[in-house]
Coordinates of C-alpha atoms in Angstrom, one line a residue:
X30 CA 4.4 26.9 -19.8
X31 CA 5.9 27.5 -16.6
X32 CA 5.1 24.6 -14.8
X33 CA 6.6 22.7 -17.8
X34 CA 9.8 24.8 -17.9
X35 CA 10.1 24.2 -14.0
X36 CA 10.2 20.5 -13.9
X37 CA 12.7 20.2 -17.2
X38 CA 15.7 19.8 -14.5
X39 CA 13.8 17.5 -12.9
X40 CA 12.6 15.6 -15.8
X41 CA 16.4 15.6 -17.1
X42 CA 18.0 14.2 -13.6
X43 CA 15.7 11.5 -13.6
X44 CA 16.0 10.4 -16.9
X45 CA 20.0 10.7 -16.7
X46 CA 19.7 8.7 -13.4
X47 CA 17.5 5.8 -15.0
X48 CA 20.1 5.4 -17.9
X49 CA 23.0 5.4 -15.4
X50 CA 21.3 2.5 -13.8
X51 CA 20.3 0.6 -17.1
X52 CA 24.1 1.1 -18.2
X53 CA 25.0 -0.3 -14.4
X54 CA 22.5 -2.9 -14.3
X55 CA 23.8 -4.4 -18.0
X56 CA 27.4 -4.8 -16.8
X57 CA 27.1 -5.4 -12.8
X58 CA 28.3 -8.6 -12.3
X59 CA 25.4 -10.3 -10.5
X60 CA 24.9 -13.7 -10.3
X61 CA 21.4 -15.4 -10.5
X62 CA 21.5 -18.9 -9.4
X63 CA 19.4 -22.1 -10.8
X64 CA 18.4 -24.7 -9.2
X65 CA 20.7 -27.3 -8.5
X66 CA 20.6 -30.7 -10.6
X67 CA 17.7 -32.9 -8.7
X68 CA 16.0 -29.7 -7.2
X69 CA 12.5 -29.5 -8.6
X70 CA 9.6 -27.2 -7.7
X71 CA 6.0 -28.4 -7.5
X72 CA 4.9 -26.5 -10.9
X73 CA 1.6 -26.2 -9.3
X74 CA 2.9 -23.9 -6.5
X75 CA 4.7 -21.9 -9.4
X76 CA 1.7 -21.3 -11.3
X77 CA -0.1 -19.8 -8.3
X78 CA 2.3 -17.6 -7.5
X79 CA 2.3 -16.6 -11.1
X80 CA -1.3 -16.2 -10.7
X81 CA -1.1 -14.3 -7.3
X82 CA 1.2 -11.9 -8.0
X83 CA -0.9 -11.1 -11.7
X84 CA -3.5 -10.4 -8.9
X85 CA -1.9 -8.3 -6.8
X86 CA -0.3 -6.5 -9.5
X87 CA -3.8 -5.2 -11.0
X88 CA -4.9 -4.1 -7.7
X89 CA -2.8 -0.7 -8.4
X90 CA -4.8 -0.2 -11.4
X91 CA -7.9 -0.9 -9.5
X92 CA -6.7 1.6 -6.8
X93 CA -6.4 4.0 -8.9
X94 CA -10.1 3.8 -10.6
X95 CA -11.4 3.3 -7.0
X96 CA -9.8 6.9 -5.9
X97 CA -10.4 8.5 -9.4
X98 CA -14.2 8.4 -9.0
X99 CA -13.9 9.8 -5.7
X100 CA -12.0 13.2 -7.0
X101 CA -13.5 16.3 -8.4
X102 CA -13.3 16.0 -12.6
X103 CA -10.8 18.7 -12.6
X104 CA -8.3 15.7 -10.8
X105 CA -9.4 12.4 -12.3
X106 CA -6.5 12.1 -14.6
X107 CA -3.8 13.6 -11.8
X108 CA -5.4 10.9 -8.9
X109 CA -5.6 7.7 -11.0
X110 CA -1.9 8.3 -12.4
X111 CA -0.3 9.0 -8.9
X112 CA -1.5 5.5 -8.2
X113 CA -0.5 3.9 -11.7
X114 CA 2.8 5.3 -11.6
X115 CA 3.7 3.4 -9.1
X116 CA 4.1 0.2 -11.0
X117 CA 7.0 1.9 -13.0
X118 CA 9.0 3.8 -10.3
X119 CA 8.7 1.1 -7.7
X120 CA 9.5 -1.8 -9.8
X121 CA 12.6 0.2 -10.8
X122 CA 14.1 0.5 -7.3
X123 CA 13.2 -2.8 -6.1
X124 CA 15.1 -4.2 -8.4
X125 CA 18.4 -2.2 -7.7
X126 CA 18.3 -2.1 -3.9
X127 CA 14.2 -1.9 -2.3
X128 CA 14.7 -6.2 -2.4
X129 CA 17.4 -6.2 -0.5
X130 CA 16.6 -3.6 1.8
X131 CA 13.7 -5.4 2.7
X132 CA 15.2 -9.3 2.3
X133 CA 18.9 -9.2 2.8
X134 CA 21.0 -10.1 5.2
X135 CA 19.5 -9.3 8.4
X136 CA 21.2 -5.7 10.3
X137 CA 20.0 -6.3 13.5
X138 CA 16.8 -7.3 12.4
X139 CA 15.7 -4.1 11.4
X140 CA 16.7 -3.6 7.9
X141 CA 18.6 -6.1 5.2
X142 CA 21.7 -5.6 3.7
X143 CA 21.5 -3.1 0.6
X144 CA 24.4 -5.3 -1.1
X145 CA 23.0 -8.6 -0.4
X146 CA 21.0 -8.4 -3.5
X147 CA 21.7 -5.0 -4.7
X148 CA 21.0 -5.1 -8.5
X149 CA 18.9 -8.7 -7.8
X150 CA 22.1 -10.4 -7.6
X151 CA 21.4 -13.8 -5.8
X152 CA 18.3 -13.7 -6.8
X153 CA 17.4 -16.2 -9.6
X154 CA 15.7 -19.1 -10.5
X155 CA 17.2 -21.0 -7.6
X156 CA 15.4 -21.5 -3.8
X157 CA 16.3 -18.8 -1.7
X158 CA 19.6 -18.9 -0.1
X159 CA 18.4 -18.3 3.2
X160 CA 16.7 -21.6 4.7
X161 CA 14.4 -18.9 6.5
X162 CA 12.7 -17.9 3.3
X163 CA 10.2 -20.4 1.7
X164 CA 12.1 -22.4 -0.5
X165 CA 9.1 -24.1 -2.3
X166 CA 9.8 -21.5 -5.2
X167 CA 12.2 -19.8 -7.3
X168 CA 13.4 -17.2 -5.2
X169 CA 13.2 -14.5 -8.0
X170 CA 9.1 -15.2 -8.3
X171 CA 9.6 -15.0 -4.3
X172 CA 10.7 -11.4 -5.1
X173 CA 8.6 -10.3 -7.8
X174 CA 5.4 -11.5 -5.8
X175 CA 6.7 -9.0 -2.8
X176 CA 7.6 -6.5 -5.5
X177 CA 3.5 -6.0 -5.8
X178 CA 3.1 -5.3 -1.9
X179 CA 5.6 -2.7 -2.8
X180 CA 4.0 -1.4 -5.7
X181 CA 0.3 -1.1 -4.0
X182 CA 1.5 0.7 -0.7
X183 CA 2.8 3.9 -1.6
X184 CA -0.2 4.5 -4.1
X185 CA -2.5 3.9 -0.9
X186 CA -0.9 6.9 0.6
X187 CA -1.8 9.2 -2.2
X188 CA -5.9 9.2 -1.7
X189 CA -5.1 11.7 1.7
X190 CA -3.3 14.2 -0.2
X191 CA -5.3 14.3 -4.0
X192 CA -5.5 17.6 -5.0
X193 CA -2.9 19.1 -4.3
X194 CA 0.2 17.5 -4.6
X195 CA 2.9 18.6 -7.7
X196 CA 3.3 15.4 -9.5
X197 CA 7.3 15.6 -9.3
X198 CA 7.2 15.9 -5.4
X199 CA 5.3 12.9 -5.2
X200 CA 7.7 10.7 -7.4
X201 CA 10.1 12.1 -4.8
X202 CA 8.1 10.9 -2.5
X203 CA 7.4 7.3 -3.2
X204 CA 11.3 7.1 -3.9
X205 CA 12.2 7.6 -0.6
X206 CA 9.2 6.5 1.3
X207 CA 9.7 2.5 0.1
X208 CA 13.6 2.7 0.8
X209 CA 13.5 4.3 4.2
X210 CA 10.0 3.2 5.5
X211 CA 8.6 0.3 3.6
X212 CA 11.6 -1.9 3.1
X213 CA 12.7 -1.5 6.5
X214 CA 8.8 -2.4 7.9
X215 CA 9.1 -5.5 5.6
X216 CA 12.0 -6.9 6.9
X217 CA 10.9 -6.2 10.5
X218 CA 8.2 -8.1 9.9
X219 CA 8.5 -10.7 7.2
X220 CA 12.5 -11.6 7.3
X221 CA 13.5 -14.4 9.3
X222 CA 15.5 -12.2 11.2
X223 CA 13.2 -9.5 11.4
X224 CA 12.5 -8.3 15.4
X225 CA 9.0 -8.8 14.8
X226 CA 9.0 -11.5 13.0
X227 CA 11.0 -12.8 15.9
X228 CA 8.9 -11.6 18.6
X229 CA 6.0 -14.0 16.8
X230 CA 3.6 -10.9 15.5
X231 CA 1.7 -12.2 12.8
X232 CA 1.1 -10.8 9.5
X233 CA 0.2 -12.9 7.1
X234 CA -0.3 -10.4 4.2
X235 CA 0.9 -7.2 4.9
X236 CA -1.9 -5.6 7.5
X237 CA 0.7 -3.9 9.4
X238 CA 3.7 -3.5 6.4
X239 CA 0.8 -2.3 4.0
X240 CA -2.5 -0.9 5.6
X241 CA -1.2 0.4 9.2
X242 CA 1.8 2.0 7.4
X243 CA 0.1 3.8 4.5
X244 CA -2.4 4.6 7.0
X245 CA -0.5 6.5 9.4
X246 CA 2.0 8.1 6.5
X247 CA -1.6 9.7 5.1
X248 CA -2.2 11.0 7.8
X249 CA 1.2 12.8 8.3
X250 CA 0.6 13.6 4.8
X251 CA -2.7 15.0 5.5
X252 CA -1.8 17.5 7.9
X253 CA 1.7 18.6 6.2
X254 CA 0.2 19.2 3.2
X255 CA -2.7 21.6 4.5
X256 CA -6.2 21.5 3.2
X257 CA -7.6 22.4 0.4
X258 CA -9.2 25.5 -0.8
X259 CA -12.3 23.8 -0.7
X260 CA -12.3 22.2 2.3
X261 CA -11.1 25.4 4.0
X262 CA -14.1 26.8 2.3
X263 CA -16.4 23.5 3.6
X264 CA -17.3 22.6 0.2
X265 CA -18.8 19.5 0.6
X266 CA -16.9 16.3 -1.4
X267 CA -19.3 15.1 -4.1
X268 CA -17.9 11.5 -5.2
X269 CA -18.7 12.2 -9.1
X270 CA -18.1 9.3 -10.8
X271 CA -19.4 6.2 -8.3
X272 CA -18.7 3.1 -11.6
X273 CA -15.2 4.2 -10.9
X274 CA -15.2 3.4 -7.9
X275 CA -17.3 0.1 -8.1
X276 CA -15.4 -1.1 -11.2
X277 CA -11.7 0.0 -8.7
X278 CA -13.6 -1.8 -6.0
X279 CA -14.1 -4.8 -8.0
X280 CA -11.1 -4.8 -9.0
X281 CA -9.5 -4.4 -5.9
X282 CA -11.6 -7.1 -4.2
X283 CA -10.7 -9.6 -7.6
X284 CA -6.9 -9.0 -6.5
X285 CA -7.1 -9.2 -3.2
X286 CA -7.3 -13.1 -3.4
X287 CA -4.1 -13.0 -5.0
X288 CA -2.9 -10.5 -2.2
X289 CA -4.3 -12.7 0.9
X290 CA -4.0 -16.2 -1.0
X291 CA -0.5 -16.3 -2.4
X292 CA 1.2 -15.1 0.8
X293 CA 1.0 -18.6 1.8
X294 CA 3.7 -19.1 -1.0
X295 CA 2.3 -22.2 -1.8
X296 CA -1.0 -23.7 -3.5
X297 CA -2.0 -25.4 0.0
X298 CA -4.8 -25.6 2.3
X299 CA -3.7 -22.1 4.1
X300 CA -3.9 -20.6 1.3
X301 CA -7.4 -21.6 0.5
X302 CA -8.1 -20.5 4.4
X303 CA -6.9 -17.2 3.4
X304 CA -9.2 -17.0 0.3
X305 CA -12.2 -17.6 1.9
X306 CA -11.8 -15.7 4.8
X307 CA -10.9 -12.5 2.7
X308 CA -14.6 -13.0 0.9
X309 CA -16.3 -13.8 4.5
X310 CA -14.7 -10.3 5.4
X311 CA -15.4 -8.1 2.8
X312 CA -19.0 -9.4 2.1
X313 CA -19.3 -9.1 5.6
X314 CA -17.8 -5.6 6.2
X315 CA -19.9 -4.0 2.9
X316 CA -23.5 -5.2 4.5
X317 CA -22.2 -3.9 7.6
X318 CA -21.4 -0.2 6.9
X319 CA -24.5 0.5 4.5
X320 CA -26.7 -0.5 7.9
X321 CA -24.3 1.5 10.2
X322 CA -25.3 4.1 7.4
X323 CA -28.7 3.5 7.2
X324 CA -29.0 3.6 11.6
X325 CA -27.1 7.0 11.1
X326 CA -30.5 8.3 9.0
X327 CA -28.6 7.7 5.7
X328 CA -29.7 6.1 2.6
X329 CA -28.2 2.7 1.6
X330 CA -25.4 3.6 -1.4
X331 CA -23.2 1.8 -3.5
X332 CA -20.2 4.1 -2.5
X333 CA -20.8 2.8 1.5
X334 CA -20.8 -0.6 0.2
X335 CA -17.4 0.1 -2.1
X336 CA -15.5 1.5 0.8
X337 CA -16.8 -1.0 3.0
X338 CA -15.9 -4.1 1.4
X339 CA -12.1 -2.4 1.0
X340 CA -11.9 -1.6 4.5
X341 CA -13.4 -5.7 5.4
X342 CA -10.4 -6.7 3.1
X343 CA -7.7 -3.9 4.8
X344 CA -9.2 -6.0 8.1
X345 CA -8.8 -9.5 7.7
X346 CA -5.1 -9.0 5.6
X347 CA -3.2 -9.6 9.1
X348 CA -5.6 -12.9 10.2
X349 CA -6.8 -14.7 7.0
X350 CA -4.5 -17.3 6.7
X351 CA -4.5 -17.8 10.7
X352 CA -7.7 -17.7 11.9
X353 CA -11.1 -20.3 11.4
X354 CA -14.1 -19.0 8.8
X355 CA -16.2 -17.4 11.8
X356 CA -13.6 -14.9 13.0
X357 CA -13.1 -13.7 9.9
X358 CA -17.5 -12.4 9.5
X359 CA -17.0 -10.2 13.2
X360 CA -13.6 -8.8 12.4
X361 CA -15.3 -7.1 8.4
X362 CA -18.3 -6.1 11.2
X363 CA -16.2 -4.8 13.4
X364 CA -13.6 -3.0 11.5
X365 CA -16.6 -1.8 9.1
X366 CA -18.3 -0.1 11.8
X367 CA -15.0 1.4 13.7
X368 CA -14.1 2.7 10.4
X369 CA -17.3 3.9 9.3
X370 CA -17.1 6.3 12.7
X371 CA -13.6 7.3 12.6
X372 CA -15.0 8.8 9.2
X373 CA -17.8 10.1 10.6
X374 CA -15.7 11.8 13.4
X375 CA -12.6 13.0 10.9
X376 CA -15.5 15.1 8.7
X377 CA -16.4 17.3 12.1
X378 CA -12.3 18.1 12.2
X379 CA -10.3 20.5 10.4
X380 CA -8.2 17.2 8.9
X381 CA -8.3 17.0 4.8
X382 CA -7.9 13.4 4.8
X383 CA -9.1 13.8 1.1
X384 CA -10.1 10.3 0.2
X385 CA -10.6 8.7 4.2
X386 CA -7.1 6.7 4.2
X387 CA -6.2 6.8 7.7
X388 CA -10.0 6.4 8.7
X389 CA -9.7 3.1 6.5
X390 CA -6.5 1.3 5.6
X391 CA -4.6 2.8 9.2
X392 CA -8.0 2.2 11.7
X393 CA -9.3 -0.7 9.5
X394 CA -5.6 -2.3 9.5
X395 CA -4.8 -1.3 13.8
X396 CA -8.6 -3.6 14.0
X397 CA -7.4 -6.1 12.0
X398 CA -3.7 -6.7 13.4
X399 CA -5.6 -6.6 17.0
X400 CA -8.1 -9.2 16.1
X401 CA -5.9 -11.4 14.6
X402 CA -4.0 -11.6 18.3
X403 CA -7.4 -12.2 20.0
X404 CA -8.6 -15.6 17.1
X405 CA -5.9 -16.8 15.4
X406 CA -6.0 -20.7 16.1
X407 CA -4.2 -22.7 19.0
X408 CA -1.0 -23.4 16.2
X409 CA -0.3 -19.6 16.2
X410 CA -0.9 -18.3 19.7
X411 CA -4.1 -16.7 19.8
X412 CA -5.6 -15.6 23.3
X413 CA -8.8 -16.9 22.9
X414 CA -7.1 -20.5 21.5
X415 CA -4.3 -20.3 24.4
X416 CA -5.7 -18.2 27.4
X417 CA -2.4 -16.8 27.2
X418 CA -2.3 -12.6 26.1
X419 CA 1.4 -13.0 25.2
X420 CA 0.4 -13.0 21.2
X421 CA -1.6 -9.5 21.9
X422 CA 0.8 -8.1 24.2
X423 CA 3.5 -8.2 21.5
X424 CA 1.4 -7.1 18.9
X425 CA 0.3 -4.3 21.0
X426 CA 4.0 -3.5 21.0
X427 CA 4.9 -4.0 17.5
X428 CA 1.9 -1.4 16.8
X429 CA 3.2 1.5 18.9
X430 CA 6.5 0.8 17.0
X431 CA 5.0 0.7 13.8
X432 CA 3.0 4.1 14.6
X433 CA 5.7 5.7 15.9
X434 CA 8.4 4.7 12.9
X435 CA 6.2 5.2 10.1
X436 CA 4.7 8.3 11.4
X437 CA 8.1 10.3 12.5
X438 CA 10.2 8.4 9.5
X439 CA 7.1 9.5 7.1
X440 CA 7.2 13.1 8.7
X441 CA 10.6 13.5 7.3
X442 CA 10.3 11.6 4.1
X443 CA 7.8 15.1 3.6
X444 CA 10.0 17.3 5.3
X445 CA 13.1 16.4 2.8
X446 CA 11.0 15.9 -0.4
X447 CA 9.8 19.4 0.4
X448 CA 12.9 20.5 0.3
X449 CA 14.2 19.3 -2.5
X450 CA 11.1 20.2 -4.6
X451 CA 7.8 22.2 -3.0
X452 CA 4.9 19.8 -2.3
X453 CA 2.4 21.1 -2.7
X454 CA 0.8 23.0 -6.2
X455 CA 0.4 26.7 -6.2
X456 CA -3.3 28.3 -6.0
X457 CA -4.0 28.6 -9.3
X458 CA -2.7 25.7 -9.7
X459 CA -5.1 23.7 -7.0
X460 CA -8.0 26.3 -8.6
X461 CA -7.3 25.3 -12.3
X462 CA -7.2 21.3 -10.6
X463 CA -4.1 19.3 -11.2
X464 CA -5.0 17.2 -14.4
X465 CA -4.7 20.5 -16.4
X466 CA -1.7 22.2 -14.4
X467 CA 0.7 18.6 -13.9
X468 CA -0.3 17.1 -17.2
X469 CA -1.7 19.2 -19.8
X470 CA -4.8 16.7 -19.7
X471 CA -8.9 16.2 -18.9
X472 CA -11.6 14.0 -18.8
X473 CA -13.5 16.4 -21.1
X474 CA -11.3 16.4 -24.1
X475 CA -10.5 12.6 -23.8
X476 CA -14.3 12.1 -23.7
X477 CA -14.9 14.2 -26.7

């Protein structure tokens, strides 16, 4: 009863906030434009993004099958809900201020206005009122298709610290992780104005917003957070439940199309680029680490091919809609096979990177924005296309900005959601596993 009685004035300031902003939201006097007479969309661009963000949008759930099979029992329920979540609290923000944070009007190219569109307003069925943002669909599907980018990334972050992390501290979390670190990375690198955007670094779906960034903030996480009891103990990490994680990976995979394809923004031929080159990747990158596997004196197993095909996808996010077929084969290899050591490498290290988050989404991302400097075609600047390294110089400097923001900005996101509620579960808590001691729920008793 304690842990109940403890998070009542936590429960009761959140619900009191959310009704504050339903009552704001019902009488704010936004305005959301339609589309002037004569302006018409090409219905069958609407219906894909329709489509694409559905896609994208059941990622999270597959996320969070894909990390609940890798937990003990004792944290199934806690693990797959920490990524499920997410759909709630980040669709709430995004609609009162993460858009526009993220999409407004440029400040200085590194974050948007929080008024512009604060409560959605300008956002409706109307093109985009910036000429810089594709106007080939309502602007509000525009928004709700990048609303899913938002949704997935913070529930990326959550496989490095499973275990042991209170369930209140991480809604505090994911709060201000999105406004201060992922709405400001988007606009950097997908707003008009954005300095990256502007300095020509290419990323077509969200290999450097997403992967790199979730990537480095687990790995932050990781080490603030501490090990766990059982890895201080060198228990080894069983993966219980492997259909989890093939059905999550299936899913994933499944939604991923959405996720590469759609970020065209329009039912075109780069969109279909980007489709097939995120299968050529993951197919690719899922053979790849069960032989790197296999040369390592392992056996050939279904969980190697799972997190294999994830970190092929992770890869070619940055490239798929601007790079040929081939590319896309060496960069699942390649990222497969950097990732698949990084892995090997983190488990001889004190580091409880629980579920191998920065070994894949952060070093399978870093591959992938690299790669995509070296192939993308002659249009977009790549060196082998041009001769010229300009396109990989700037990426090279949009990474150590990247890696440096997220993983300072990320270090305090921890630093001040620790001190407005602890972190981290208590002993007995971490011992009795968090399904039980955050929700008053298990496996067993929903199986029975």
């Amino acid at each position: 009863m304690t842990q109940l009685i403890t998070n009542k004035p936590m429960a009761t300031f959140s619900f009191v906030l959310l009704l504050i902003i339903s009552i704001v939201a019902s009488f704010y006097p936004a305005t959301f434009p339609t589309p002037a007479e004569g302006v018409t969309f090409d219905s069958g661009n609407v219906a894909w993004l329709l489509v694409a963000s559905s896609l994208v949008l059941l990622m999270t759930p597959g996320l969070s099958f894909f990390y609940g099979g890798m937990v003990s029992p004792k944290n199934i329920i806690s693990t797959m809900l920490q990524s499920f979540i997410s759909l709630g609290i980040i669709s709430v923000i995004w609609y009162v201020v993460g858009f526009s944070l993220a999409f407004g009007d440029s400040i200085g190219g590194f974050v948007g206005n929080p008024m512009t569109h604060f409560m959605f307003n300008g956002v409706g069925t109307a093109p985009a009122a910036n000429p810089g943002i594709n106007q080939g669909i309502p602007f509000v599907l525009f928004a709700a298709f990048q609303l899913k980018f938002a949704i997935i990334t913070p529930a990326l972050i959550t496989g490095s610290f499973a275990e042991r992390v209170r369930f209140w501290s991480y809604i505090v979390f994911i709060v201000l992780w999105s406004l201060l670190i992922y709405a400001p990375l988007a606009h950097w690198a997908w707003h008009p104005e954005g300095w990256l955007f502007k300095l020509g670094v290419l990323d077509f779906a969200g290999g450097t917003v997403v992967h790199i960034s979730a990537g480095i903030a687990a790995l932050v996480g990781a080490m603030v957070l501490g090990r766990r009891k059982t890895h201080i103990e060198g228990q080894s990490h069983n993966v219980l439940y492997t259909p989890y994680v093939i059905l999550g990976t299936g899913l994933l995979w499944f939604g991923w199309f959405g996720f590469n394809g759609g970020s065209a923004l329009a039912a075109n031929g780069q969109a279909v680029t980007a489709f097939v080159n995120t299968n050529l990747a993951s197919a690719s990158a899922a053979i790849v680490w069960i032989l790197v596997d296999t040369m390592r004196g392992r056996k050939p197993s279904a969980l190697g091919a799972c997190i294999g095909a994830v970190v092929g996808l992770v890869a070619i996010t940055p490239a798929c809609g601007y790079i040929n077929y081939g590319p896309s084969l060496l960069i699942g290899a390649v990222a497969a096979t950097v990732s698949n050591y990084a892995v090997v490498r983190k488990s001889r290290t004190s580091l409880d990177d629980t579920l191998d988050v920065f070994p894949c989404h952060g070093i399978g991302g870093i591959v992938g924005m690299l790669m995509t400097a070296l192939y993308a075609t002659d249009a977009f600047g790549g060196v082998f296309a041009t001769g010229s390294p300009k396109l990989l110089i700037n990426h090279l400097i949009a990474l150590v900005a990247v890696v440096a923001f997220t993983g300072v900005g990320s270090w305090l996101v921890y630093k001040i959601t620790n001190l407005i509620t602890p972190l981290r579960v208590s002993e007995d808590q971490e011992e009795e596993g968090l399904d039980i001691s955050q929700h008053e729920e298990t496996v067993i008793e929903l199986a029975m």
